[in-house]
Coordinates of C-alpha atoms in Angstrom, one line a residue:
M293 CA 92.8 88.7 155.1
N294 CA 96.4 87.5 154.4
K295 CA 99.5 88.6 156.3
N296 CA 100.3 91.4 153.8
Q297 CA 96.8 92.9 154.0
S298 CA 97.2 92.7 157.8
T299 CA 100.5 94.6 157.6
M300 CA 99.1 97.4 155.5
S301 CA 96.0 97.6 157.7
Q302 CA 98.3 98.2 160.6
L303 CA 99.9 101.0 158.6
N304 CA 96.5 102.7 157.9
R305 CA 95.3 102.2 161.4
N306 CA 98.4 103.9 162.9
Y307 CA 98.2 106.7 160.4
A308 CA 94.6 107.3 161.3
L309 CA 95.7 107.8 164.9
D310 CA 98.6 110.1 164.0
R311 CA 97.9 112.4 161.1
T312 CA 101.4 113.9 161.2
G313 CA 102.6 111.6 158.4
A314 CA 104.8 108.6 158.4
H315 CA 108.3 107.9 157.0
I316 CA 108.3 104.1 156.7
L317 CA 111.4 101.9 156.2
Y318 CA 110.3 98.7 154.4
M319 CA 113.0 96.0 154.3
Y320 CA 111.5 93.3 152.1
S321 CA 112.8 89.7 151.6
K322 CA 110.5 88.1 149.1
L323 CA 109.2 89.6 145.9
D324 CA 105.6 88.2 145.9
P325 CA 104.7 89.6 149.4
Y326 CA 106.4 92.9 148.3
I327 CA 104.2 93.2 145.2
D328 CA 101.1 92.4 147.3
N329 CA 101.9 95.1 149.8
A330 CA 102.5 97.6 147.0
I331 CA 99.1 96.8 145.4
W332 CA 97.4 97.1 148.8
F333 CA 99.1 100.4 149.4
I334 CA 97.8 101.8 146.1
L335 CA 94.3 100.4 146.5
K336 CA 94.0 102.0 150.0
G337 CA 95.2 105.3 148.6
L338 CA 92.7 105.2 145.8
E339 CA 90.0 104.3 148.3
E340 CA 90.9 107.4 150.3
K341 CA 91.1 109.5 147.1
A342 CA 94.7 110.3 147.9
S343 CA 97.3 111.3 145.3
L344 CA 100.1 108.6 144.9
L345 CA 103.7 108.7 143.7
I346 CA 104.9 105.2 142.9
I347 CA 108.7 105.1 142.3
E348 CA 109.5 101.6 141.2
T349 CA 111.7 99.6 138.8
E350 CA 110.5 99.3 135.2
E351 CA 109.9 95.5 135.6
L352 CA 107.9 95.8 138.8
L353 CA 105.9 98.8 137.5
G354 CA 104.7 96.6 134.7
R355 CA 103.7 93.8 137.1
I356 CA 101.9 96.2 139.4
R357 CA 99.9 97.9 136.6
E358 CA 99.0 94.5 135.3
Q359 CA 97.8 93.3 138.7
L360 CA 95.8 96.5 139.2
G361 CA 94.1 95.8 135.9
K362 CA 93.2 92.3 137.0
D363 CA 91.8 93.8 140.2
G364 CA 89.4 96.0 138.1
I365 CA 91.3 99.3 138.2
E366 CA 91.2 101.1 134.9
E367 CA 93.5 103.8 133.6
S368 CA 90.9 106.4 134.3
D369 CA 91.0 105.5 137.9
L370 CA 94.7 106.3 138.0
T371 CA 94.6 110.0 137.1
N372 CA 96.0 110.9 140.5
V373 CA 98.7 108.3 140.4
I374 CA 102.2 109.1 139.2
F375 CA 104.4 106.2 138.1
V376 CA 108.1 107.0 138.0
S377 CA 111.1 104.7 137.1
S378 CA 113.2 104.3 140.2
E379 CA 116.3 104.1 138.0
K380 CA 115.7 107.5 136.6
F381 CA 114.5 109.1 139.9
Y382 CA 117.2 107.8 142.3
L383 CA 120.2 107.7 140.0
S384 CA 119.8 111.3 138.7
H385 CA 121.7 114.3 140.0
H386 CA 119.3 115.3 142.7
Y387 CA 120.0 112.2 144.7
S388 CA 123.7 112.9 145.1
T389 CA 123.0 116.5 146.4
G390 CA 120.5 115.3 149.0
E391 CA 118.0 117.9 148.0
T392 CA 114.2 117.3 147.7
N393 CA 113.6 119.7 144.8
H394 CA 112.6 117.0 142.4
L395 CA 110.3 115.3 144.9
N396 CA 108.7 118.7 145.7
Q397 CA 108.2 119.4 142.0
L398 CA 106.2 116.2 141.6
L399 CA 104.1 116.6 144.7
K400 CA 103.6 120.4 145.0
P401 CA 100.5 120.5 142.7
F402 CA 98.7 118.0 144.9
I403 CA 99.8 119.6 148.1
D404 CA 98.5 122.9 147.0
E405 CA 95.1 121.4 146.2
G406 CA 95.0 119.9 149.7
H407 CA 95.2 116.3 148.6
S408 CA 96.4 113.6 151.0
I409 CA 99.6 112.1 149.6
R410 CA 101.1 108.7 149.6
T411 CA 104.6 107.8 148.1
W412 CA 106.2 104.4 147.5
G413 CA 109.9 104.5 146.6
H414 CA 112.0 101.5 145.8
I415 CA 115.7 102.0 146.1
P416 CA 117.3 100.1 143.1
P417 CA 119.7 97.4 144.3
T418 CA 122.2 97.9 141.5
S419 CA 126.0 98.6 141.2
Q420 CA 125.1 102.2 140.3
A421 CA 123.0 102.6 143.4
P422 CA 123.8 105.7 145.6
S423 CA 126.5 105.5 148.3
M424 CA 125.6 105.1 151.9
K425 CA 126.5 108.8 152.6
E426 CA 124.1 109.9 149.8
I427 CA 121.3 107.6 151.0
I428 CA 121.5 108.9 154.6
T429 CA 121.8 112.5 153.5
F430 CA 118.8 112.1 151.2
E431 CA 116.7 110.3 153.8
C432 CA 117.4 113.0 156.4
S433 CA 116.3 115.7 154.0
C434 CA 113.1 113.8 153.0
D435 CA 112.0 112.9 156.5
Q436 CA 111.3 116.5 157.6
Y437 CA 109.6 117.2 154.3
I438 CA 107.3 114.1 154.6
L439 CA 106.3 114.9 158.2
N440 CA 105.7 118.6 157.5
N441 CA 103.3 117.7 154.7
N442 CA 101.5 114.8 156.4
I443 CA 102.7 112.3 153.7
I444 CA 102.7 108.6 154.1
S445 CA 106.0 107.6 152.5
V446 CA 107.3 104.0 152.2
C447 CA 111.0 103.7 151.3
C448 CA 111.7 100.1 150.1
Y449 CA 115.1 98.3 150.4
N450 CA 116.1 94.8 149.7
D451 CA 116.8 93.2 153.1
L452 CA 119.1 90.6 151.6
K453 CA 121.3 93.2 149.9
T454 CA 121.4 96.0 152.5
P455 CA 124.1 95.7 155.2
A456 CA 122.9 95.5 158.8
Y457 CA 124.8 98.7 159.7
L458 CA 123.1 100.6 157.0
Q459 CA 119.7 99.3 158.1
N460 CA 120.4 100.6 161.6
E461 CA 121.3 104.0 160.2
L462 CA 118.1 104.1 158.1
M463 CA 116.0 103.2 161.2
R464 CA 117.4 106.3 162.9
V465 CA 115.8 108.5 160.2
H466 CA 112.5 106.6 159.6
T467 CA 109.5 106.9 162.0
H468 CA 108.3 103.3 161.3
F469 CA 109.8 100.0 160.4
M470 CA 108.2 97.4 158.2
T471 CA 108.9 93.9 156.8
D472 CA 106.9 91.6 154.5
D473 CA 104.6 90.7 157.4
E474 CA 105.3 93.0 160.3
Y475 CA 104.8 96.8 161.0
A476 CA 105.9 98.9 164.0
R477 CA 107.4 102.2 165.1
S478 CA 111.1 102.4 164.6
P479 CA 112.9 101.9 168.0
L480 CA 115.9 104.0 166.9
Y481 CA 114.0 107.0 165.5
N482 CA 114.8 110.4 167.1
M483 CA 114.1 113.9 165.8
K484 CA 117.7 114.7 166.7
N485 CA 118.9 112.4 163.9
L486 CA 117.2 114.4 161.3
H487 CA 119.9 117.0 160.8
T488 CA 122.4 116.4 158.1
P489 CA 125.2 114.1 159.4
I490 CA 128.4 115.9 160.4
N491 CA 131.5 115.3 158.4
E492 CA 133.1 113.1 161.1
K493 CA 130.1 110.8 161.1
L494 CA 129.9 110.7 157.4
E495 CA 133.6 109.9 157.2
K496 CA 133.0 107.1 159.7
L497 CA 130.1 105.8 157.6
K498 CA 132.2 106.1 154.5
Q499 CA 135.0 104.1 156.1
I500 CA 132.5 101.4 157.2
E501 CA 131.2 101.3 153.7
E502 CA 134.7 101.0 152.2
E503 CA 135.5 98.2 154.7
N504 CA 132.2 96.5 153.8
I505 CA 133.0 96.7 150.1
E506 CA 136.5 95.3 150.8
L507 CA 135.0 92.5 152.8
L508 CA 132.5 91.8 150.0
N509 CA 135.3 91.7 147.5
K510 CA 137.3 89.3 149.7
N511 CA 134.2 87.2 150.2
S512 CA 133.6 87.1 146.5
H513 CA 137.2 86.2 145.9
L514 CA 137.0 83.4 148.6
T515 CA 133.7 82.2 147.0
Q516 CA 135.4 82.0 143.6
E517 CA 138.4 80.3 145.1
N518 CA 136.2 77.9 147.0
T519 CA 134.3 77.1 143.8
R520 CA 137.6 76.6 141.9
V521 CA 138.8 74.2 144.7
K522 CA 135.5 72.3 144.6
M523 CA 135.7 72.0 140.8
T524 CA 139.4 70.9 141.0
N525 CA 138.5 68.3 143.7
E526 CA 135.6 67.1 141.6
L527 CA 137.8 66.9 138.5
I528 CA 140.4 64.9 140.6
K529 CA 137.6 62.6 141.8
Q530 CA 136.3 62.1 138.3
K531 CA 139.9 61.3 137.1
E532 CA 140.4 58.8 140.0
T533 CA 137.1 57.2 139.3
K534 CA 138.1 56.9 135.6
L535 CA 141.5 55.5 136.6
R536 CA 139.9 53.0 138.9
T537 CA 137.6 51.8 136.1
I538 CA 140.5 51.6 133.6
I539 CA 142.7 49.7 136.1
N540 CA 139.8 47.3 137.0
E541 CA 139.4 46.5 133.3
L542 CA 143.1 45.8 132.7
P543 CA 143.9 42.2 131.9
I544 CA 146.7 42.1 134.5
P545 CA 146.5 42.3 138.3
V546 CA 147.2 45.8 139.8
I547 CA 147.6 46.8 143.5
I548 CA 148.0 50.3 144.9
R549 CA 149.3 50.4 148.4
R550 CA 150.7 52.8 151.0
E551 CA 153.2 50.9 153.2
T552 CA 151.2 47.8 154.2
K553 CA 147.8 49.3 153.6
L554 CA 146.0 48.3 150.4
L555 CA 144.3 51.3 148.8
F556 CA 143.0 49.8 145.7
T557 CA 143.1 46.4 143.9
N558 CA 141.4 45.2 140.7
D559 CA 139.5 41.9 140.5
L560 CA 142.5 40.0 139.2
A561 CA 144.7 41.2 142.0
L562 CA 142.2 40.1 144.6
E563 CA 142.7 36.4 143.5
I564 CA 146.4 36.7 144.2
I565 CA 145.8 38.5 147.5
V566 CA 143.3 36.0 148.8
Q567 CA 145.4 33.0 148.0
N568 CA 148.9 34.4 148.7
E569 CA 148.4 36.9 151.6
A570 CA 151.5 36.0 153.6
E571 CA 153.8 35.9 150.5
L572 CA 152.6 39.4 149.4
Q573 CA 153.3 40.9 152.8
S574 CA 156.9 39.8 152.7
L575 CA 157.1 40.8 149.1
F576 CA 155.9 44.3 149.8
E577 CA 158.6 44.7 152.5
M578 CA 161.4 43.8 150.0
S579 CA 160.1 45.5 146.9
E580 CA 161.8 48.8 145.8
H581 CA 160.5 51.6 143.7
R582 CA 160.8 51.3 139.9
T583 CA 162.0 47.7 140.0
K584 CA 161.1 44.6 138.1
Q585 CA 161.2 41.4 140.0
E586 CA 160.0 37.9 139.3
Y587 CA 157.8 36.1 141.7
Q588 CA 155.9 32.8 142.0
F589 CA 152.4 32.5 143.3
T590 CA 149.9 29.7 143.7
L591 CA 146.5 30.2 142.1
Y592 CA 143.9 27.5 142.4
G593 CA 146.5 24.9 143.3
K594 CA 148.8 25.7 140.4
K595 CA 152.0 27.6 140.3
R596 CA 152.0 30.8 138.3
Y597 CA 155.0 33.0 137.5
F598 CA 154.7 36.8 137.5
I599 CA 157.0 39.8 136.8
M600 CA 156.1 42.6 139.3
N601 CA 156.6 46.2 138.2
S602 CA 156.7 48.8 141.1
I603 CA 156.3 52.5 140.5
S604 CA 155.6 55.5 142.8
V605 CA 152.2 57.3 142.0
L606 CA 150.0 60.0 143.5
F607 CA 146.8 58.4 144.8
E608 CA 144.1 60.3 146.7
N609 CA 146.5 63.3 146.9
E610 CA 149.2 61.3 148.7
R611 CA 152.2 59.2 147.5
A612 CA 151.6 55.5 147.0
L613 CA 153.1 52.5 145.3
L614 CA 151.5 50.9 142.3
H615 CA 152.4 47.2 141.6
S616 CA 151.4 45.6 138.3
F617 CA 151.8 41.8 137.8
I618 CA 152.5 40.4 134.3
D619 CA 151.8 36.7 134.0
I620 CA 154.8 35.0 132.4
T621 CA 153.7 31.4 133.1
Q622 CA 153.1 30.7 129.4
E623 CA 156.5 32.3 128.5
K624 CA 158.2 30.0 131.1
A625 CA 156.5 27.0 129.6
N626 CA 157.5 28.1 126.1
E627 CA 161.1 28.5 127.3
Q628 CA 161.0 25.0 128.7
L629 CA 159.5 23.7 125.5
I630 CA 162.3 25.4 123.5
V631 CA 164.9 23.9 125.8
R632 CA 163.3 20.5 125.6
S633 CA 163.1 20.8 121.8
E634 CA 166.8 21.7 121.6
K635 CA 167.7 18.8 123.8
M636 CA 165.6 16.5 121.6
N637 CA 167.4 17.7 118.5
I638 CA 170.8 17.2 120.2
A639 CA 169.7 13.8 121.5
G640 CA 168.4 12.9 118.0
E641 CA 171.7 13.7 116.4
L642 CA 173.6 11.9 119.1
A643 CA 171.2 8.9 118.9
A644 CA 171.6 8.6 115.1
S645 CA 175.4 8.6 115.5
I646 CA 175.4 6.0 118.3
A647 CA 172.8 3.8 116.5
H648 CA 174.9 3.6 113.4
E649 CA 178.1 2.9 115.3
L650 CA 176.3 0.1 117.2
R651 CA 174.6 -1.5 114.3
N652 CA 177.6 -2.6 112.3
P653 CA 179.6 -4.4 115.2
L654 CA 176.3 -5.6 116.6
T655 CA 175.4 -7.4 113.3
A656 CA 178.9 -9.0 113.2
I657 CA 178.7 -10.1 116.8
K658 CA 175.3 -11.7 116.4
G659 CA 176.4 -13.6 113.3
F660 CA 179.6 -15.0 114.9
F661 CA 177.6 -15.7 118.1
S662 CA 175.1 -17.8 116.1
M663 CA 177.9 -19.8 114.5
L664 CA 179.7 -20.5 117.9
R665 CA 176.4 -21.5 119.5
A666 CA 175.6 -24.0 116.8
D667 CA 179.0 -25.8 117.3
S668 CA 179.0 -25.6 121.1
D669 CA 177.8 -28.3 123.5
K670 CA 174.6 -27.9 125.5
S671 CA 176.3 -27.4 128.8
K672 CA 177.0 -23.8 128.0
E673 CA 173.4 -23.1 126.9
M674 CA 172.6 -21.0 129.9
Y675 CA 175.4 -18.6 129.2
Y676 CA 174.4 -18.4 125.5
N677 CA 170.9 -17.4 126.6
I678 CA 172.2 -14.6 128.7
I679 CA 174.4 -13.3 125.9
E680 CA 171.5 -13.5 123.5
N681 CA 169.2 -11.6 125.8
E682 CA 171.8 -8.8 126.3
L683 CA 172.4 -8.6 122.6
S684 CA 168.7 -8.2 122.0
R685 CA 168.6 -5.5 124.6
V686 CA 171.5 -3.6 122.9
E687 CA 169.6 -4.1 119.6
Q688 CA 166.4 -2.7 121.2
I689 CA 168.3 0.4 122.5
S690 CA 169.7 0.9 119.0
S691 CA 166.2 0.8 117.5
E692 CA 165.0 3.3 120.0
L693 CA 167.8 5.6 119.2
L694 CA 166.9 5.4 115.5
T695 CA 163.3 6.0 116.3
L696 CA 164.3 9.1 118.2
A697 CA 166.5 10.3 115.4
K698 CA 164.5 9.8 112.2
P699 CA 161.7 12.1 111.3
H700 CA 158.1 10.9 111.7
S701 CA 155.9 10.4 108.7
E702 CA 152.7 12.3 108.7
N703 CA 150.3 9.4 108.0
R704 CA 147.5 10.1 110.4
K705 CA 144.0 8.7 110.3
R706 CA 140.9 8.8 112.4
Y707 CA 141.1 6.2 115.2
N708 CA 139.0 5.3 118.2
L709 CA 141.2 6.1 121.2
V710 CA 139.2 3.8 123.4
T711 CA 139.9 0.8 121.1
L712 CA 143.6 1.7 120.8
V713 CA 144.0 1.7 124.6
E714 CA 142.0 -1.5 125.0
E715 CA 144.3 -3.2 122.5
V716 CA 147.3 -2.1 124.6
R717 CA 145.7 -3.3 127.8
L718 CA 145.2 -6.8 126.3
L719 CA 148.8 -6.8 125.0
L720 CA 150.2 -6.1 128.5
T721 CA 147.8 -8.0 130.6
S722 CA 150.0 -11.1 130.8
E723 CA 153.0 -9.1 131.9
A724 CA 150.9 -7.3 134.5
N725 CA 149.4 -10.6 135.8
M726 CA 152.9 -11.8 136.7
K727 CA 153.0 -9.0 139.4
C728 CA 149.3 -9.4 140.2
I729 CA 148.6 -6.0 138.8
E730 CA 145.2 -5.3 137.2
I731 CA 144.9 -2.9 134.2
I732 CA 141.6 -1.1 134.0
T733 CA 140.2 1.1 131.3
K734 CA 137.4 3.6 131.9
S735 CA 135.5 5.8 129.4
E736 CA 132.2 7.6 129.4
K737 CA 131.8 6.8 125.7
E738 CA 132.5 3.7 123.7
R739 CA 133.9 5.8 120.9
I740 CA 136.1 8.8 121.2
D741 CA 138.0 9.6 117.9
I742 CA 141.3 11.3 117.5
L743 CA 143.5 12.0 114.4
C744 CA 146.7 10.1 114.8
E745 CA 149.2 7.4 113.8
D746 CA 147.8 4.4 115.7
T747 CA 151.2 2.6 116.1
K748 CA 152.8 5.7 117.6
I749 CA 149.9 6.3 120.1
K750 CA 150.0 2.6 121.1
Q751 CA 153.7 3.0 121.7
V752 CA 153.0 5.9 124.1
F753 CA 150.5 3.9 126.1
I754 CA 152.7 0.8 126.1
N755 CA 155.6 2.9 127.5
L756 CA 153.5 4.6 130.2
I757 CA 151.8 1.4 131.3
K758 CA 155.0 -0.6 131.4
N759 CA 156.6 2.2 133.5
G760 CA 153.7 1.9 135.9
I761 CA 154.2 -1.9 136.1
D762 CA 157.9 -1.4 136.8
A763 CA 157.2 1.2 139.5
M764 CA 154.7 -0.9 141.4
E765 CA 155.3 -3.8 143.9
D766 CA 153.1 -6.9 143.6
N767 CA 149.4 -6.2 143.7
G768 CA 147.6 -3.0 142.8
R769 CA 146.1 -1.6 139.6
I770 CA 146.7 0.7 136.8
V771 CA 143.7 2.8 135.6
I772 CA 143.5 4.5 132.2
E773 CA 140.6 7.1 132.1
I774 CA 139.5 8.5 128.8
T775 CA 137.3 11.7 128.8
Q776 CA 136.1 13.9 126.0
L777 CA 136.1 17.6 127.1
E778 CA 134.8 20.6 125.3
Q779 CA 138.1 21.6 123.6
T780 CA 140.3 18.5 124.2
I781 CA 140.3 14.8 124.7
Q782 CA 142.0 13.6 127.9
A783 CA 143.6 10.3 128.7
R784 CA 145.0 9.7 132.3
V785 CA 147.3 6.8 133.1
I786 CA 147.2 6.4 136.9
D787 CA 149.5 3.9 138.8
Q788 CA 149.9 3.0 142.4
G789 CA 153.7 3.0 142.5
Q790 CA 156.1 4.7 144.9
G791 CA 155.7 8.1 143.3
I792 CA 158.3 10.6 142.1
P793 CA 159.9 13.4 144.2
E794 CA 158.6 16.9 143.3
E795 CA 162.1 18.2 142.5
L796 CA 162.5 15.5 139.8
L797 CA 159.2 16.0 138.1
T798 CA 160.5 18.9 135.9
K799 CA 163.1 16.5 134.4
M800 CA 160.6 14.0 133.2
G801 CA 160.9 13.5 129.5
E802 CA 164.4 14.9 129.2
P803 CA 166.8 12.9 127.1
F804 CA 168.5 10.0 128.9
Y805 CA 166.8 10.8 132.3
T806 CA 165.2 7.9 134.1
T807 CA 164.3 6.8 137.6
K808 CA 164.8 3.1 136.8
E809 CA 168.0 1.2 137.5
K810 CA 168.3 -0.2 134.0
G811 CA 166.4 2.5 132.0
T812 CA 167.9 4.7 129.4
G813 CA 165.3 7.6 129.6
L814 CA 164.6 7.2 125.9
G815 CA 161.1 5.7 126.2
L816 CA 159.5 8.6 128.0
M817 CA 161.4 11.1 125.8
I818 CA 159.9 9.4 122.8
C819 CA 156.4 9.5 124.3
Y820 CA 156.8 13.3 124.8
Q821 CA 158.0 13.6 121.2
I822 CA 155.1 11.6 119.7
I823 CA 152.4 13.5 121.7
E824 CA 153.9 16.9 120.8
K825 CA 154.0 15.9 117.1
H826 CA 150.2 15.1 117.5
N827 CA 149.6 18.7 118.9
G828 CA 149.0 17.3 122.3
T829 CA 150.5 17.6 125.8
I830 CA 151.8 15.4 128.6
H831 CA 151.6 16.5 132.2
V832 CA 152.8 14.5 135.1
D833 CA 151.6 14.6 138.8
S834 CA 153.0 12.5 141.5
Q835 CA 152.8 11.9 145.3
L836 CA 155.4 9.9 147.1
G837 CA 153.9 6.7 148.5
K838 CA 150.7 7.1 146.5
G839 CA 151.5 6.9 142.8
T840 CA 151.9 8.8 139.6
T841 CA 149.4 10.2 137.0
F842 CA 150.3 11.0 133.4
T843 CA 147.7 13.2 131.8
I844 CA 147.7 13.2 128.0
T845 CA 145.6 15.7 126.0
F846 CA 144.7 15.5 122.3
P847 CA 143.0 18.2 120.2
V848 CA 139.3 17.5 119.3
I849 CA 139.0 16.7 115.6
E850 CA 137.7 19.7 113.7
E851 CA 134.7 19.3 111.4
S852 CA 136.7 20.1 108.3
A853 CA 139.3 17.4 109.1
A854 CA 136.5 15.0 110.0
V855 CA 134.9 15.4 106.5
L856 CA 138.3 14.7 104.8
M857 CA 138.6 11.4 106.8

């Protein structure tokens, strides 16, 4: 026997002891136990050959009749069972008057014939359900009628939709109280409660009901408002998540902060933060809203230039600052290239003018000098040698100026860079030996081809190696490393000289700038010009007391160009 059967057994057992009838208040919570109790109530009535009035909702009437059929009850067995729609019974005019006329009309034929009677009434939990005043008035009228006629009547209410104060009032006018699995006498029942409530009490109940409705409306409003707030917060959360995703995918570093606390950074910004934490802290203290400022950071050992934009934003419902960093390192390099190119052009024009002005008097001087030297005695030979050397030096400078000024012919072929460097090494070995300097070439491969003018490339390496020899004291070595990378070919000229101060490195390659006492600065400038014409780059690194490294890069020969060669 399940709990529901046990509950209804208690009902029948108590009724057997007290044949004066029972007015039972059933506060149900779950639908399945409720239907089981209704079926059990009907089956026990049929078993006792009682007449039954079942007032139930249309939906549940269908389910109850279906279950009775499954339990073997046929329509012929239900001749003394009246099924009535609760919507029609309780919502009609008789309910509002509190009279029992309609109930009496349904049951009188059975009462007159001496039948025992059972009724099951389900109060519909709808917005059109009777008011509390109507319910209490009706239940008071029914209670005396039920007890006078020895009727077992179960009045069913939804426990979850019936206020506690109304349940208390209902228990005052019902002899018994029942739940899905419990059954007992009502502790609040008293025959004195059976008279129709006085107006004062009804007004009080009405006021309670109105207050309850007001509270329910407020609760409904608060529930809707709470739902709206939750939806708004969820929408904000989704937008922030989307914003985080977008910011994280941006190709620029982005930081969101509040004072010194970092709220959000994308992956690119993390690289700056990790390597420049101290600089960023001081930067944040100085930065202003809606400003653009230029800053320099170190990333992986190299200087990078950024423009930092700062704007005020709303992040996580509070004001914060968003900083975006635009890398302008390449733009800076391009500006320097433009400046260098302009200097080159100016230097070229100046060089052409100077070279032409020097050539004519230089030719005349050399001619007359040769005539004077031929007629002179040998005692002045030493002075003549000095004059001749200085004239040759002036002539060399004039040639360099012309080289700088005149445009280069595009006569490039495929050459083995390793072979070109080796030829330069052999050419300068005797000069290096005079200072006990060793020139070493290193290459992973015996052949690494580039597209170039061989004489121009040789001129570059001659200039760089001779500069290294001049910068070194006696002893030491100069190393030329040649490496083929994936996208470029790299040649490094490494000397062990005194090094160049950092503040002077940016001037290397500028026209007429030199660190040598007797230099003109044209040699290195020509090197830069030649390499740039070959679509390559020159980069210089130096440490005082350790030496200088010139790194030259050449583009890898494309397959289409290789076929043409």
